[in-house]
Amino acid sequence: MEKYSHLKKINANGKFVYPGFIDSHTHLMSLGISLTQANLFGCTSPSEIILRLLPFHKHGTWLLARGWDQNLFPTKQFPTKEDLDAAFPDTPVWLRRVDGHAAWANSVVIKIAGDALNKDPYGGEIIRDSNGEPTGIFIDNAMDIIDALVPPMTNDEMHESMQLAINECKKYGLTSVHDAGNDDTVVQIMKEAIDKNKFDLRVYVMIMSSTNDSTPPGKTYGYNEEPEPEHVKWCKLGKLMNYRNKLTVRSAKMYIDGALGSSGAALLEPYSDDPNNTGLILMQPDLYFSVAREWVKCGFQVNTHAIGDHGNRIVLDTYQKIINDLNLQNQDLRLRIEHAQVVSPEDIPRFKNMSIIASVQPTHATSDKGYAESRLGPIRIKTAYAWRSFLNESVLLALGSDFPVEEVNPLLGFYAAVTRKDLKGQPQGGWYPEQKMTRFETLQGFTLHAAFAAFQEKELGSIVPKKFADFIILSEDIMTIDEERIPYVTVESTYLNGELVYTF
């Protein structure tokens, strides 16, 4: 130790030092925005939602919030515009579902949208009553119609939301996150905060690639024309690598289907609880192939949201086609599938065969277990949230939360991965316990394997010489304590590059 005597020393006071956690799938700006709005998570009825909204209601201003889940209602049915109209007859109300794949509007919003609601867009659905009138529920791409009407945030509002999100991350021991879908506006906000030394986090950004992101042959983009698609723009700009060692932009986020909770995940066979529904394909497969191919050609990693077994198969087929078409069999592409929730047994080995990373979120299993089997039936459920099945095929798992869909705290994901239980300890023995992960596998998923999924394993993910000194001090040892204690372990302090950025 004598030769290191000139270096800074940190006393952990007998507590437990771990690498800083890395969350492989987050929505950083959405988290910050949610912290400025009514919290609808856990509401068990529309009336409870209205009570939570009332303190945030300002006349003349859109009332926005997120977090409702109809699966928690006694009826388990989608709410309607009428549920909101009595409380908010003159204010536009637009409420995102917990997973962000459906939203709920009141009659004011529907009136503002007008004729734009006459037809469902590709990859989206406007739920309608028996008379063909919108009920107030918009699923997947149909939400874009209303989102376009919402007043944009100001620069100051975006900075405020970003700081709120970063503070939450530090509190729970996150030193790096993968931000799953943003644009150059948010990238600029991040750069401005970094330049002002107000960015105590490392962020790996996936640029959001629109589901209608096409480039007609011979099309040029100039003054007073529609903006150029993201893949065209970023292929010109090129990757942004390690901006002040805080920010990297070298990947694209694409979508192929919806979510299980809103019955939009694309399934090969109909939903067990909805025999006329197989979910939604959000992007025409030929267009998805052509855009994903362009991203790969210009050196960007492609990370595709796929939840249903049909969605996952389309992505696997597309990745295989791109690899073959561009002769990339020996290239280190690290293509990812985000969520990979429901995968046919014969498709699981294909991840390893193409070196595809499965970016999964353990708390999705424990949050969804109340309705997942009714959606999928007794056969498909066995290869849903199938982490052990992936590991048995030597597929690399990068773990995350999908916050604000789930809570920020990675220890909740750690607990869910190793126990397959909710915070009430249910079900006893775990939900489909054969799919549990070991503690070591889970730790790798939230550290070194997450770093690998972002091409950052040489800088992040473990405490070794020549890597950044990103580490945390925990109140208890998560590798040895009773598993029921894991969710209640405290992050005593968080260090980024050896500097204290959070203390309990």
Short mmCIF file of C-alpha atoms in Angstrom, two decimals:
data_model
loop_
_atom_site.label_atom_id
_atom_site.label_comp_id
_atom_site.label_asym_id
_atom_site.label_seq_id
_atom_site.Cartn_x
_atom_site.Cartn_y
_atom_site.Cartn_z
CA MET A 1 0.00 0.00 0.00
CA GLU A 2 3.00 2.29 0.46
CA LYS A 3 3.27 3.13 -3.24
CA TYR A 4 -0.39 4.28 -3.23
CA SER A 5 -0.01 6.50 -0.15
CA HIS A 6 -0.32 9.68 -2.22
CA LEU A 7 -3.74 8.70 -3.56
CA LYS A 8 -7.14 9.59 -2.15
CA LYS A 9 -8.45 7.07 0.39
CA ILE A 10 -12.12 6.31 1.06
CA ASN A 11 -13.19 4.56 4.25
CA ALA A 12 -16.22 2.29 3.78
CA ASN A 13 -16.49 1.87 7.55
CA GLY A 14 -17.03 -1.86 7.34
CA LYS A 15 -19.83 -1.58 4.79
CA PHE A 16 -19.94 -3.33 1.43
CA VAL A 17 -18.43 -1.94 -1.77
CA TYR A 18 -19.86 -2.89 -5.16
CA PRO A 19 -19.42 -1.61 -8.71
CA GLY A 20 -21.90 1.11 -9.54
CA PHE A 21 -25.09 -0.40 -10.88
CA ILE A 22 -25.85 -0.04 -14.59
CA ASP A 23 -29.48 -0.07 -15.74
CA SER A 24 -29.66 -1.45 -19.28
CA HIS A 25 -33.09 -0.07 -20.15
CA THR A 26 -34.42 3.24 -18.86
CA HIS A 27 -36.34 6.33 -19.92
CA LEU A 28 -34.45 9.10 -18.16
CA MET A 29 -36.43 12.14 -19.29
CA SER A 30 -39.73 10.31 -18.78
CA LEU A 31 -38.68 9.57 -15.20
CA GLY A 32 -37.93 13.22 -14.55
CA ILE A 33 -41.22 14.33 -16.11
CA SER A 34 -43.15 11.79 -14.03
CA LEU A 35 -41.65 13.28 -10.87
CA THR A 36 -43.30 16.63 -11.71
CA GLN A 37 -46.74 15.10 -12.31
CA ALA A 38 -49.40 13.22 -10.38
CA ASN A 39 -48.26 9.69 -9.54
CA LEU A 40 -50.88 7.24 -10.83
CA PHE A 41 -48.92 4.08 -10.06
CA GLY A 42 -50.86 1.59 -7.98
CA CYS A 43 -54.27 3.25 -8.38
CA THR A 44 -57.05 0.68 -8.07
CA SER A 45 -59.90 2.65 -9.68
CA PRO A 46 -60.61 5.64 -11.95
CA SER A 47 -61.95 7.55 -8.96
CA GLU A 48 -58.63 7.16 -7.12
CA ILE A 49 -56.86 8.44 -10.21
CA ILE A 50 -59.07 11.54 -10.29
CA LEU A 51 -58.30 12.25 -6.62
CA ARG A 52 -54.59 12.13 -7.36
CA LEU A 53 -54.98 14.38 -10.40
CA LEU A 54 -56.98 17.15 -8.74
CA PRO A 55 -54.06 18.86 -6.92
CA PHE A 56 -52.24 19.15 -10.28
CA HIS A 57 -55.18 20.58 -12.20
CA LYS A 58 -54.64 24.06 -13.67
CA HIS A 59 -57.32 25.61 -15.89
CA GLY A 60 -56.10 26.29 -19.40
CA THR A 61 -53.23 23.80 -19.13
CA TRP A 62 -53.08 20.20 -20.32
CA LEU A 63 -53.28 17.78 -17.40
CA LEU A 64 -50.66 15.10 -18.02
CA ALA A 65 -49.68 12.10 -15.92
CA ARG A 66 -48.59 8.49 -16.11
CA GLY A 67 -48.87 5.17 -14.32
CA TRP A 68 -52.45 3.83 -14.46
CA ASP A 69 -53.01 0.13 -15.03
CA GLN A 70 -56.48 -1.23 -15.72
CA ASN A 71 -55.37 -4.64 -14.49
CA LEU A 72 -55.52 -3.21 -10.96
CA PHE A 73 -59.17 -2.12 -11.35
CA PRO A 74 -61.94 -4.43 -10.08
CA THR A 75 -63.28 -4.81 -13.64
CA LYS A 76 -59.82 -5.09 -15.25
CA GLN A 77 -61.35 -3.16 -18.17
CA PHE A 78 -59.97 -0.07 -19.87
CA PRO A 79 -61.42 3.18 -18.47
CA THR A 80 -63.31 5.63 -20.69
CA LYS A 81 -63.42 9.33 -21.41
CA GLU A 82 -66.60 9.60 -19.33
CA ASP A 83 -64.63 8.58 -16.25
CA LEU A 84 -62.67 11.83 -16.60
CA ASP A 85 -65.26 14.20 -18.04
CA ALA A 86 -67.20 15.02 -14.88
CA ALA A 87 -64.08 16.10 -12.99
CA PHE A 88 -62.41 17.81 -15.95
CA PRO A 89 -65.09 19.09 -18.36
CA ASP A 90 -62.97 21.90 -19.83
CA THR A 91 -59.37 20.77 -19.40
CA PRO A 92 -57.57 18.46 -21.84
CA VAL A 93 -56.50 15.34 -19.91
CA TRP A 94 -53.98 12.88 -21.34
CA LEU A 95 -52.81 10.02 -19.12
CA ARG A 96 -50.21 7.45 -20.15
CA ARG A 97 -50.57 3.85 -19.07
CA VAL A 98 -47.86 2.43 -16.80
CA ASP A 99 -46.03 0.79 -19.73
CA GLY A 100 -46.29 3.80 -22.04
CA HIS A 101 -48.05 1.71 -24.70
CA ALA A 102 -51.56 3.07 -24.17
CA ALA A 103 -53.03 6.38 -23.07
CA TRP A 104 -56.37 7.66 -21.83
CA ALA A 105 -58.01 10.92 -22.92
CA ASN A 106 -61.10 12.84 -21.94
CA SER A 107 -63.68 14.29 -24.32
CA VAL A 108 -61.88 17.64 -24.53
CA VAL A 109 -58.85 15.97 -26.07
CA ILE A 110 -60.97 13.93 -28.47
CA LYS A 111 -62.73 17.09 -29.62
CA ILE A 112 -59.37 18.83 -30.20
CA ALA A 113 -58.15 15.89 -32.29
CA GLY A 114 -61.27 16.00 -34.46
CA ASP A 115 -61.15 14.29 -37.83
CA ALA A 116 -57.64 12.93 -37.17
CA LEU A 117 -59.36 10.15 -35.22
CA ASN A 118 -61.48 8.92 -38.12
CA LYS A 119 -58.97 6.20 -39.00
CA ASP A 120 -56.63 4.00 -36.98
CA PRO A 121 -52.96 4.41 -37.95
CA TYR A 122 -50.81 1.42 -38.87
CA GLY A 123 -49.58 -0.24 -35.69
CA GLY A 124 -52.10 1.55 -33.50
CA GLU A 125 -55.67 1.25 -32.31
CA ILE A 126 -58.26 3.77 -31.17
CA ILE A 127 -60.67 1.85 -28.96
CA ARG A 128 -64.23 2.62 -30.08
CA ASP A 129 -67.71 2.00 -28.68
CA SER A 130 -70.56 0.23 -30.48
CA ASN A 131 -71.29 3.45 -32.41
CA GLY A 132 -67.72 3.74 -33.63
CA GLU A 133 -66.93 6.68 -31.34
CA PRO A 134 -63.56 6.83 -29.53
CA THR A 135 -63.86 5.68 -25.91
CA GLY A 136 -60.77 7.60 -24.85
CA ILE A 137 -58.20 4.80 -25.06
CA PHE A 138 -55.38 4.99 -27.60
CA ILE A 139 -52.96 2.10 -28.07
CA ASP A 140 -49.39 2.29 -29.39
CA ASN A 141 -49.06 4.29 -32.65
CA ALA A 142 -52.53 5.80 -32.16
CA MET A 143 -51.06 7.79 -29.26
CA ASP A 144 -48.94 9.74 -31.72
CA ILE A 145 -52.05 11.59 -32.91
CA ILE A 146 -52.61 13.10 -29.47
CA ASP A 147 -48.95 13.47 -28.55
CA ALA A 148 -48.57 15.81 -31.52
CA LEU A 149 -51.17 18.13 -29.95
CA VAL A 150 -49.54 18.38 -26.49
CA PRO A 151 -47.60 21.64 -26.00
CA PRO A 152 -43.84 20.97 -26.02
CA MET A 153 -41.73 21.35 -22.89
CA THR A 154 -39.53 24.39 -22.52
CA ASN A 155 -35.76 24.11 -22.29
CA ASP A 156 -35.88 24.97 -18.58
CA GLU A 157 -38.52 22.31 -17.95
CA MET A 158 -36.40 19.69 -19.66
CA HIS A 159 -33.35 20.64 -17.62
CA GLU A 160 -35.38 20.47 -14.41
CA SER A 161 -36.76 17.04 -15.30
CA MET A 162 -33.31 15.75 -16.22
CA GLN A 163 -31.86 16.82 -12.87
CA LEU A 164 -34.72 15.20 -10.96
CA ALA A 165 -34.08 11.94 -12.83
CA ILE A 166 -30.32 12.02 -12.23
CA ASN A 167 -30.86 12.62 -8.52
CA GLU A 168 -33.12 9.55 -8.33
CA CYS A 169 -30.51 7.44 -10.08
CA LYS A 170 -27.71 8.48 -7.72
CA LYS A 171 -29.89 7.74 -4.70
CA TYR A 172 -30.26 4.12 -5.75
CA GLY A 173 -26.64 3.46 -6.69
CA LEU A 174 -26.95 3.85 -10.46
CA THR A 175 -23.80 5.27 -11.99
CA SER A 176 -24.73 4.51 -15.59
CA VAL A 177 -27.96 4.01 -17.54
CA HIS A 178 -28.93 3.06 -21.07
CA ASP A 179 -31.53 5.59 -22.20
CA ALA A 180 -33.93 3.70 -24.45
CA GLY A 181 -35.15 6.16 -27.04
CA ASN A 182 -34.41 9.87 -27.26
CA ASP A 183 -33.82 12.54 -29.89
CA ASP A 184 -31.18 15.17 -30.55
CA THR A 185 -33.10 17.72 -28.43
CA VAL A 186 -32.64 15.62 -25.30
CA VAL A 187 -29.05 14.82 -26.29
CA GLN A 188 -28.42 18.58 -26.41
CA ILE A 189 -29.98 19.03 -22.96
CA MET A 190 -27.60 16.37 -21.64
CA LYS A 191 -24.58 18.03 -23.26
CA GLU A 192 -25.53 21.40 -21.79
CA ALA A 193 -25.85 19.88 -18.31
CA ILE A 194 -22.52 18.09 -18.70
CA ASP A 195 -20.83 21.32 -19.79
CA LYS A 196 -22.14 22.97 -16.59
CA ASN A 197 -20.91 20.06 -14.44
CA LYS A 198 -24.49 19.21 -13.50
CA PHE A 199 -24.55 15.65 -14.76
CA ASP A 200 -23.52 13.05 -12.16
CA LEU A 201 -24.30 10.03 -14.33
CA ARG A 202 -23.04 8.18 -17.40
CA VAL A 203 -25.65 7.75 -20.14
CA TYR A 204 -25.66 5.50 -23.18
CA VAL A 205 -28.34 6.92 -25.48
CA MET A 206 -30.39 4.97 -27.99
CA ILE A 207 -31.77 7.35 -30.63
CA MET A 208 -35.50 6.82 -31.17
CA SER A 209 -36.15 5.54 -34.67
CA SER A 210 -39.76 6.26 -35.64
CA THR A 211 -42.06 3.43 -36.72
CA ASN A 212 -42.76 5.38 -39.95
CA ASP A 213 -39.15 6.42 -40.41
CA SER A 214 -38.86 5.98 -44.17
CA THR A 215 -36.80 7.70 -46.83
CA PRO A 216 -38.49 7.77 -50.26
CA PRO A 217 -36.07 7.24 -53.17
CA GLY A 218 -34.47 10.46 -54.33
CA LYS A 219 -35.91 12.43 -51.40
CA THR A 220 -33.90 15.40 -50.15
CA TYR A 221 -34.53 17.34 -46.97
CA GLY A 222 -34.31 21.08 -46.82
CA TYR A 223 -36.04 24.27 -45.78
CA ASN A 224 -39.73 24.02 -44.92
CA GLU A 225 -39.90 20.29 -45.60
CA GLU A 226 -40.61 17.41 -43.25
CA PRO A 227 -37.60 16.66 -41.03
CA GLU A 228 -35.29 13.94 -42.26
CA PRO A 229 -35.65 10.53 -40.60
CA GLU A 230 -33.45 9.89 -37.58
CA HIS A 231 -31.34 7.24 -39.31
CA VAL A 232 -30.56 9.64 -42.15
CA LYS A 233 -29.71 12.46 -39.74
CA TRP A 234 -27.50 10.41 -37.42
CA CYS A 235 -25.73 8.56 -40.19
CA LYS A 236 -24.63 12.01 -41.37
CA LEU A 237 -23.74 13.23 -37.88
CA GLY A 238 -22.01 10.03 -36.86
CA LYS A 239 -21.69 8.51 -33.41
CA LEU A 240 -21.06 10.66 -30.32
CA MET A 241 -18.50 8.78 -28.26
CA ASN A 242 -17.70 9.45 -24.60
CA TYR A 243 -18.61 13.13 -24.51
CA ARG A 244 -16.62 14.25 -21.45
CA ASN A 245 -16.79 10.62 -20.34
CA LYS A 246 -20.48 11.03 -19.53
CA LEU A 247 -22.46 10.62 -22.76
CA THR A 248 -22.35 8.19 -25.67
CA VAL A 249 -24.72 8.03 -28.65
CA ARG A 250 -24.03 5.01 -30.84
CA SER A 251 -27.25 2.99 -30.88
CA ALA A 252 -30.83 3.16 -32.17
CA LYS A 253 -34.04 2.15 -30.45
CA MET A 254 -36.64 0.55 -32.70
CA TYR A 255 -40.10 -0.92 -32.00
CA ILE A 256 -41.74 -3.95 -33.55
CA ASP A 257 -44.75 -4.52 -31.26
CA GLY A 258 -46.67 -3.25 -28.26
CA ALA A 259 -46.95 -4.45 -24.66
CA LEU A 260 -48.61 -7.38 -22.94
CA GLY A 261 -50.49 -5.28 -20.39
CA SER A 262 -52.38 -3.38 -23.10
CA SER A 263 -52.70 -6.54 -25.25
CA GLY A 264 -50.56 -5.01 -27.98
CA ALA A 265 -47.63 -7.44 -27.84
CA ALA A 266 -47.59 -9.35 -31.14
CA LEU A 267 -48.31 -13.06 -30.63
CA LEU A 268 -48.08 -15.95 -33.08
CA GLU A 269 -51.42 -17.26 -31.79
CA PRO A 270 -54.35 -15.25 -30.38
CA TYR A 271 -54.43 -14.00 -26.81
CA SER A 272 -55.86 -16.62 -24.47
CA ASP A 273 -58.20 -14.02 -22.96
CA ASP A 274 -58.97 -12.27 -26.28
CA PRO A 275 -59.35 -14.87 -29.08
CA ASN A 276 -59.80 -12.27 -31.82
CA ASN A 277 -56.58 -10.44 -31.01
CA THR A 278 -52.96 -11.28 -31.86
CA GLY A 279 -51.56 -7.88 -30.90
CA LEU A 280 -49.99 -5.13 -33.00
CA ILE A 281 -47.06 -4.97 -35.37
CA LEU A 282 -45.97 -1.34 -35.01
CA MET A 283 -43.73 -1.14 -38.06
CA GLN A 284 -44.18 -2.83 -41.42
CA PRO A 285 -41.57 -5.62 -41.45
CA ASP A 286 -40.09 -4.61 -44.81
CA LEU A 287 -39.67 -1.03 -43.60
CA TYR A 288 -38.25 -2.26 -40.30
CA PHE A 289 -35.64 -4.29 -42.20
CA SER A 290 -34.63 -1.43 -44.48
CA VAL A 291 -34.27 1.13 -41.65
CA ALA A 292 -32.50 -1.28 -39.28
CA ARG A 293 -30.14 -2.21 -42.12
CA GLU A 294 -29.25 1.45 -42.65
CA TRP A 295 -28.53 1.94 -38.94
CA VAL A 296 -26.22 -1.10 -38.96
CA LYS A 297 -24.50 0.01 -42.18
CA CYS A 298 -23.48 3.32 -40.62
CA GLY A 299 -22.10 1.64 -37.50
CA PHE A 300 -24.94 2.01 -35.02
CA GLN A 301 -26.04 -0.77 -32.69
CA VAL A 302 -29.73 -1.63 -33.17
CA ASN A 303 -31.81 -2.33 -30.06
CA THR A 304 -35.37 -3.40 -30.83
CA HIS A 305 -38.35 -3.52 -28.48
CA ALA A 306 -40.01 -6.92 -28.86
CA ILE A 307 -42.35 -8.45 -26.28
CA GLY A 308 -44.56 -11.04 -28.00
CA ASP A 309 -43.31 -14.27 -29.60
CA HIS A 310 -44.33 -13.00 -33.04
CA GLY A 311 -42.55 -9.69 -32.44
CA ASN A 312 -39.40 -11.48 -31.28
CA ARG A 313 -39.44 -13.77 -34.30
CA ILE A 314 -39.72 -10.84 -36.72
CA VAL A 315 -36.72 -9.20 -35.04
CA LEU A 316 -34.66 -12.39 -35.07
CA ASP A 317 -35.49 -12.99 -38.73
CA THR A 318 -34.63 -9.38 -39.57
CA TYR A 319 -31.31 -9.43 -37.70
CA GLN A 320 -30.39 -12.67 -39.50
CA LYS A 321 -31.30 -11.13 -42.84
CA ILE A 322 -29.20 -8.01 -42.13
CA ILE A 323 -26.20 -10.07 -41.06
CA ASN A 324 -26.41 -12.19 -44.19
CA ASP A 325 -27.20 -9.31 -46.53
CA LEU A 326 -24.24 -7.21 -45.33
CA ASN A 327 -21.94 -10.22 -44.81
CA LEU A 328 -21.42 -9.34 -41.13
CA GLN A 329 -21.17 -12.86 -39.69
CA ASN A 330 -17.80 -12.13 -38.04
CA GLN A 331 -18.54 -8.57 -36.90
CA ASP A 332 -19.06 -7.57 -33.26
CA LEU A 333 -22.51 -5.99 -33.72
CA ARG A 334 -23.99 -6.68 -30.26
CA LEU A 335 -27.52 -6.36 -31.62
CA ARG A 336 -30.06 -6.31 -28.80
CA ILE A 337 -33.66 -7.24 -28.22
CA GLU A 338 -35.21 -5.08 -25.55
CA HIS A 339 -37.55 -7.03 -23.23
CA ALA A 340 -37.59 -10.40 -25.06
CA GLN A 341 -40.50 -11.31 -22.81
CA VAL A 342 -42.36 -14.03 -24.72
CA VAL A 343 -40.11 -16.13 -26.95
CA SER A 344 -40.91 -19.43 -28.65
CA PRO A 345 -38.68 -22.25 -27.34
CA GLU A 346 -37.16 -22.82 -30.79
CA ASP A 347 -36.18 -19.15 -31.03
CA ILE A 348 -34.20 -18.92 -27.78
CA PRO A 349 -31.05 -20.61 -29.22
CA ARG A 350 -31.09 -18.14 -32.10
CA PHE A 351 -30.02 -15.37 -29.70
CA LYS A 352 -26.75 -17.18 -29.01
CA ASN A 353 -26.27 -18.18 -32.64
CA MET A 354 -26.30 -14.52 -33.69
CA SER A 355 -24.67 -13.18 -30.47
CA ILE A 356 -27.83 -11.18 -29.74
CA ILE A 357 -28.08 -9.64 -26.29
CA ALA A 358 -31.35 -10.07 -24.40
CA SER A 359 -31.99 -6.86 -22.46
CA VAL A 360 -34.54 -7.91 -19.85
CA GLN A 361 -36.20 -6.35 -16.82
CA PRO A 362 -36.70 -8.70 -13.84
CA THR A 363 -39.41 -6.63 -12.13
CA HIS A 364 -41.59 -6.93 -15.23
CA ALA A 365 -42.11 -10.58 -14.33
CA THR A 366 -43.22 -9.89 -10.78
CA SER A 367 -45.37 -6.93 -11.86
CA ASP A 368 -47.03 -8.82 -14.72
CA LYS A 369 -47.57 -12.18 -13.01
CA GLY A 370 -51.13 -11.26 -12.02
CA TYR A 371 -52.34 -11.19 -15.63
CA ALA A 372 -49.60 -12.66 -17.83
CA GLU A 373 -50.85 -16.24 -17.71
CA SER A 374 -54.41 -15.22 -18.54
CA ARG A 375 -53.03 -13.38 -21.61
CA LEU A 376 -50.74 -16.23 -22.70
CA GLY A 377 -52.23 -19.46 -21.38
CA PRO A 378 -50.44 -22.34 -19.62
CA ILE A 379 -48.07 -23.27 -22.47
CA ARG A 380 -46.68 -19.94 -23.66
CA ILE A 381 -46.18 -18.70 -20.10
CA LYS A 382 -43.44 -21.29 -19.60
CA THR A 383 -41.13 -19.49 -22.01
CA ALA A 384 -42.13 -16.00 -20.91
CA TYR A 385 -39.74 -14.01 -18.72
CA ALA A 386 -37.54 -17.07 -19.26
CA TRP A 387 -34.19 -15.91 -17.91
CA ARG A 388 -32.87 -19.36 -17.00
CA SER A 389 -33.82 -20.68 -20.43
CA PHE A 390 -31.68 -17.93 -21.99
CA LEU A 391 -28.79 -18.57 -19.62
CA ASN A 392 -28.90 -22.29 -20.33
CA GLU A 393 -28.28 -21.40 -23.98
CA SER A 394 -25.38 -19.09 -22.99
CA VAL A 395 -27.28 -15.97 -24.03
CA LEU A 396 -25.93 -12.79 -22.44
CA LEU A 397 -28.53 -11.02 -20.28
CA ALA A 398 -28.26 -7.29 -19.64
CA LEU A 399 -30.57 -6.34 -16.79
CA GLY A 400 -32.57 -3.17 -16.24
CA SER A 401 -35.79 -1.71 -14.89
CA ASP A 402 -37.52 0.17 -17.74
CA PHE A 403 -38.10 3.03 -15.31
CA PRO A 404 -40.48 4.85 -14.91
CA VAL A 405 -42.52 1.79 -15.95
CA GLU A 406 -41.01 0.15 -12.87
CA GLU A 407 -39.30 1.70 -9.86
CA VAL A 408 -35.75 3.03 -10.19
CA ASN A 409 -34.17 0.96 -7.40
CA PRO A 410 -32.04 -1.80 -9.04
CA LEU A 411 -32.15 -3.83 -5.83
CA LEU A 412 -35.83 -4.50 -6.57
CA GLY A 413 -34.75 -5.99 -9.88
CA PHE A 414 -32.00 -7.95 -8.13
CA TYR A 415 -34.57 -9.38 -5.71
CA ALA A 416 -37.03 -10.21 -8.49
CA ALA A 417 -34.36 -12.02 -10.51
CA VAL A 418 -33.18 -14.26 -7.67
CA THR A 419 -36.57 -14.96 -6.04
CA ARG A 420 -39.29 -14.50 -8.71
CA LYS A 421 -41.40 -13.03 -5.87
CA ASP A 422 -43.13 -9.71 -5.30
CA LEU A 423 -42.41 -7.54 -2.27
CA LYS A 424 -45.06 -9.40 -0.29
CA GLY A 425 -43.03 -12.57 -0.75
CA GLN A 426 -45.56 -14.06 -3.15
CA PRO A 427 -45.88 -16.61 -4.50
CA GLN A 428 -44.04 -18.79 -2.02
CA GLY A 429 -41.13 -20.45 -3.76
CA GLY A 430 -41.34 -17.96 -6.63
CA TRP A 431 -43.37 -17.56 -9.82
CA TYR A 432 -42.16 -20.25 -12.24
CA PRO A 433 -39.09 -20.63 -9.99
CA GLU A 434 -37.23 -22.75 -12.54
CA GLN A 435 -36.44 -19.45 -14.30
CA LYS A 436 -34.63 -17.88 -11.31
CA MET A 437 -31.15 -16.41 -11.69
CA THR A 438 -28.30 -16.80 -9.21
CA ARG A 439 -27.08 -13.77 -7.30
CA PHE A 440 -23.79 -13.76 -9.21
CA GLU A 441 -25.57 -13.89 -12.57
CA THR A 442 -27.82 -11.05 -11.45
CA LEU A 443 -24.92 -8.93 -10.27
CA GLN A 444 -23.22 -9.45 -13.64
CA GLY A 445 -26.45 -8.45 -15.39
CA PHE A 446 -26.57 -5.13 -13.53
CA THR A 447 -22.83 -4.42 -13.90
CA LEU A 448 -20.36 -6.06 -16.30
CA HIS A 449 -22.86 -7.56 -18.73
CA ALA A 450 -24.76 -4.29 -18.87
CA ALA A 451 -21.48 -2.54 -19.68
CA PHE A 452 -20.78 -5.12 -22.41
CA ALA A 453 -24.22 -4.44 -23.92
CA ALA A 454 -23.04 -0.85 -24.48
CA PHE A 455 -19.49 -1.69 -25.69
CA GLN A 456 -18.22 -0.26 -22.38
CA GLU A 457 -16.85 -3.33 -20.61
CA LYS A 458 -13.29 -1.91 -20.75
CA GLU A 459 -14.32 1.21 -18.83
CA LEU A 460 -17.27 0.21 -16.64
CA GLY A 461 -18.90 -2.68 -14.82
CA SER A 462 -16.24 -3.85 -12.37
CA ILE A 463 -13.74 -2.45 -9.88
CA VAL A 464 -10.38 -3.12 -11.49
CA PRO A 465 -7.36 -0.99 -12.45
CA LYS A 466 -7.74 1.31 -15.47
CA LYS A 467 -11.54 1.43 -15.26
CA PHE A 468 -13.51 4.40 -13.98
CA ALA A 469 -13.88 4.37 -10.20
CA ASP A 470 -17.65 4.11 -10.28
CA PHE A 471 -18.73 2.30 -7.12
CA ILE A 472 -21.28 2.23 -4.36
CA ILE A 473 -21.27 1.42 -0.65
CA LEU A 474 -24.19 -0.70 0.58
CA SER A 475 -25.44 -1.14 4.13
CA GLU A 476 -25.54 -4.95 3.80
CA ASP A 477 -23.98 -7.59 1.57
CA ILE A 478 -26.53 -8.50 -1.11
CA MET A 479 -24.60 -11.66 -2.00
CA THR A 480 -24.98 -13.26 1.44
CA ILE A 481 -27.92 -11.79 3.35
CA ASP A 482 -31.30 -13.46 3.49
CA GLU A 483 -32.98 -12.88 0.14
CA GLU A 484 -36.00 -11.21 1.75
CA ARG A 485 -33.66 -8.45 3.02
CA ILE A 486 -32.38 -7.48 -0.43
CA PRO A 487 -35.07 -4.87 -1.29
CA TYR A 488 -34.40 -3.04 1.97
CA VAL A 489 -30.64 -2.65 1.65
CA THR A 490 -29.61 1.02 1.70
CA VAL A 491 -27.22 2.71 -0.69
CA GLU A 492 -24.97 4.52 1.79
CA SER A 493 -23.07 6.43 -0.88
CA THR A 494 -22.50 6.60 -4.64
CA TYR A 495 -19.18 7.50 -6.26
CA LEU A 496 -18.64 8.50 -9.87
CA ASN A 497 -15.01 8.41 -11.00
CA GLY A 498 -13.98 8.38 -7.36
CA GLU A 499 -16.00 11.48 -6.46
CA LEU A 500 -18.85 11.32 -3.96
CA VAL A 501 -22.09 12.24 -5.76
CA TYR A 502 -24.60 10.91 -3.22
CA THR A 503 -24.64 10.10 0.47
CA PHE A 504 -27.53 8.72 2.49
#
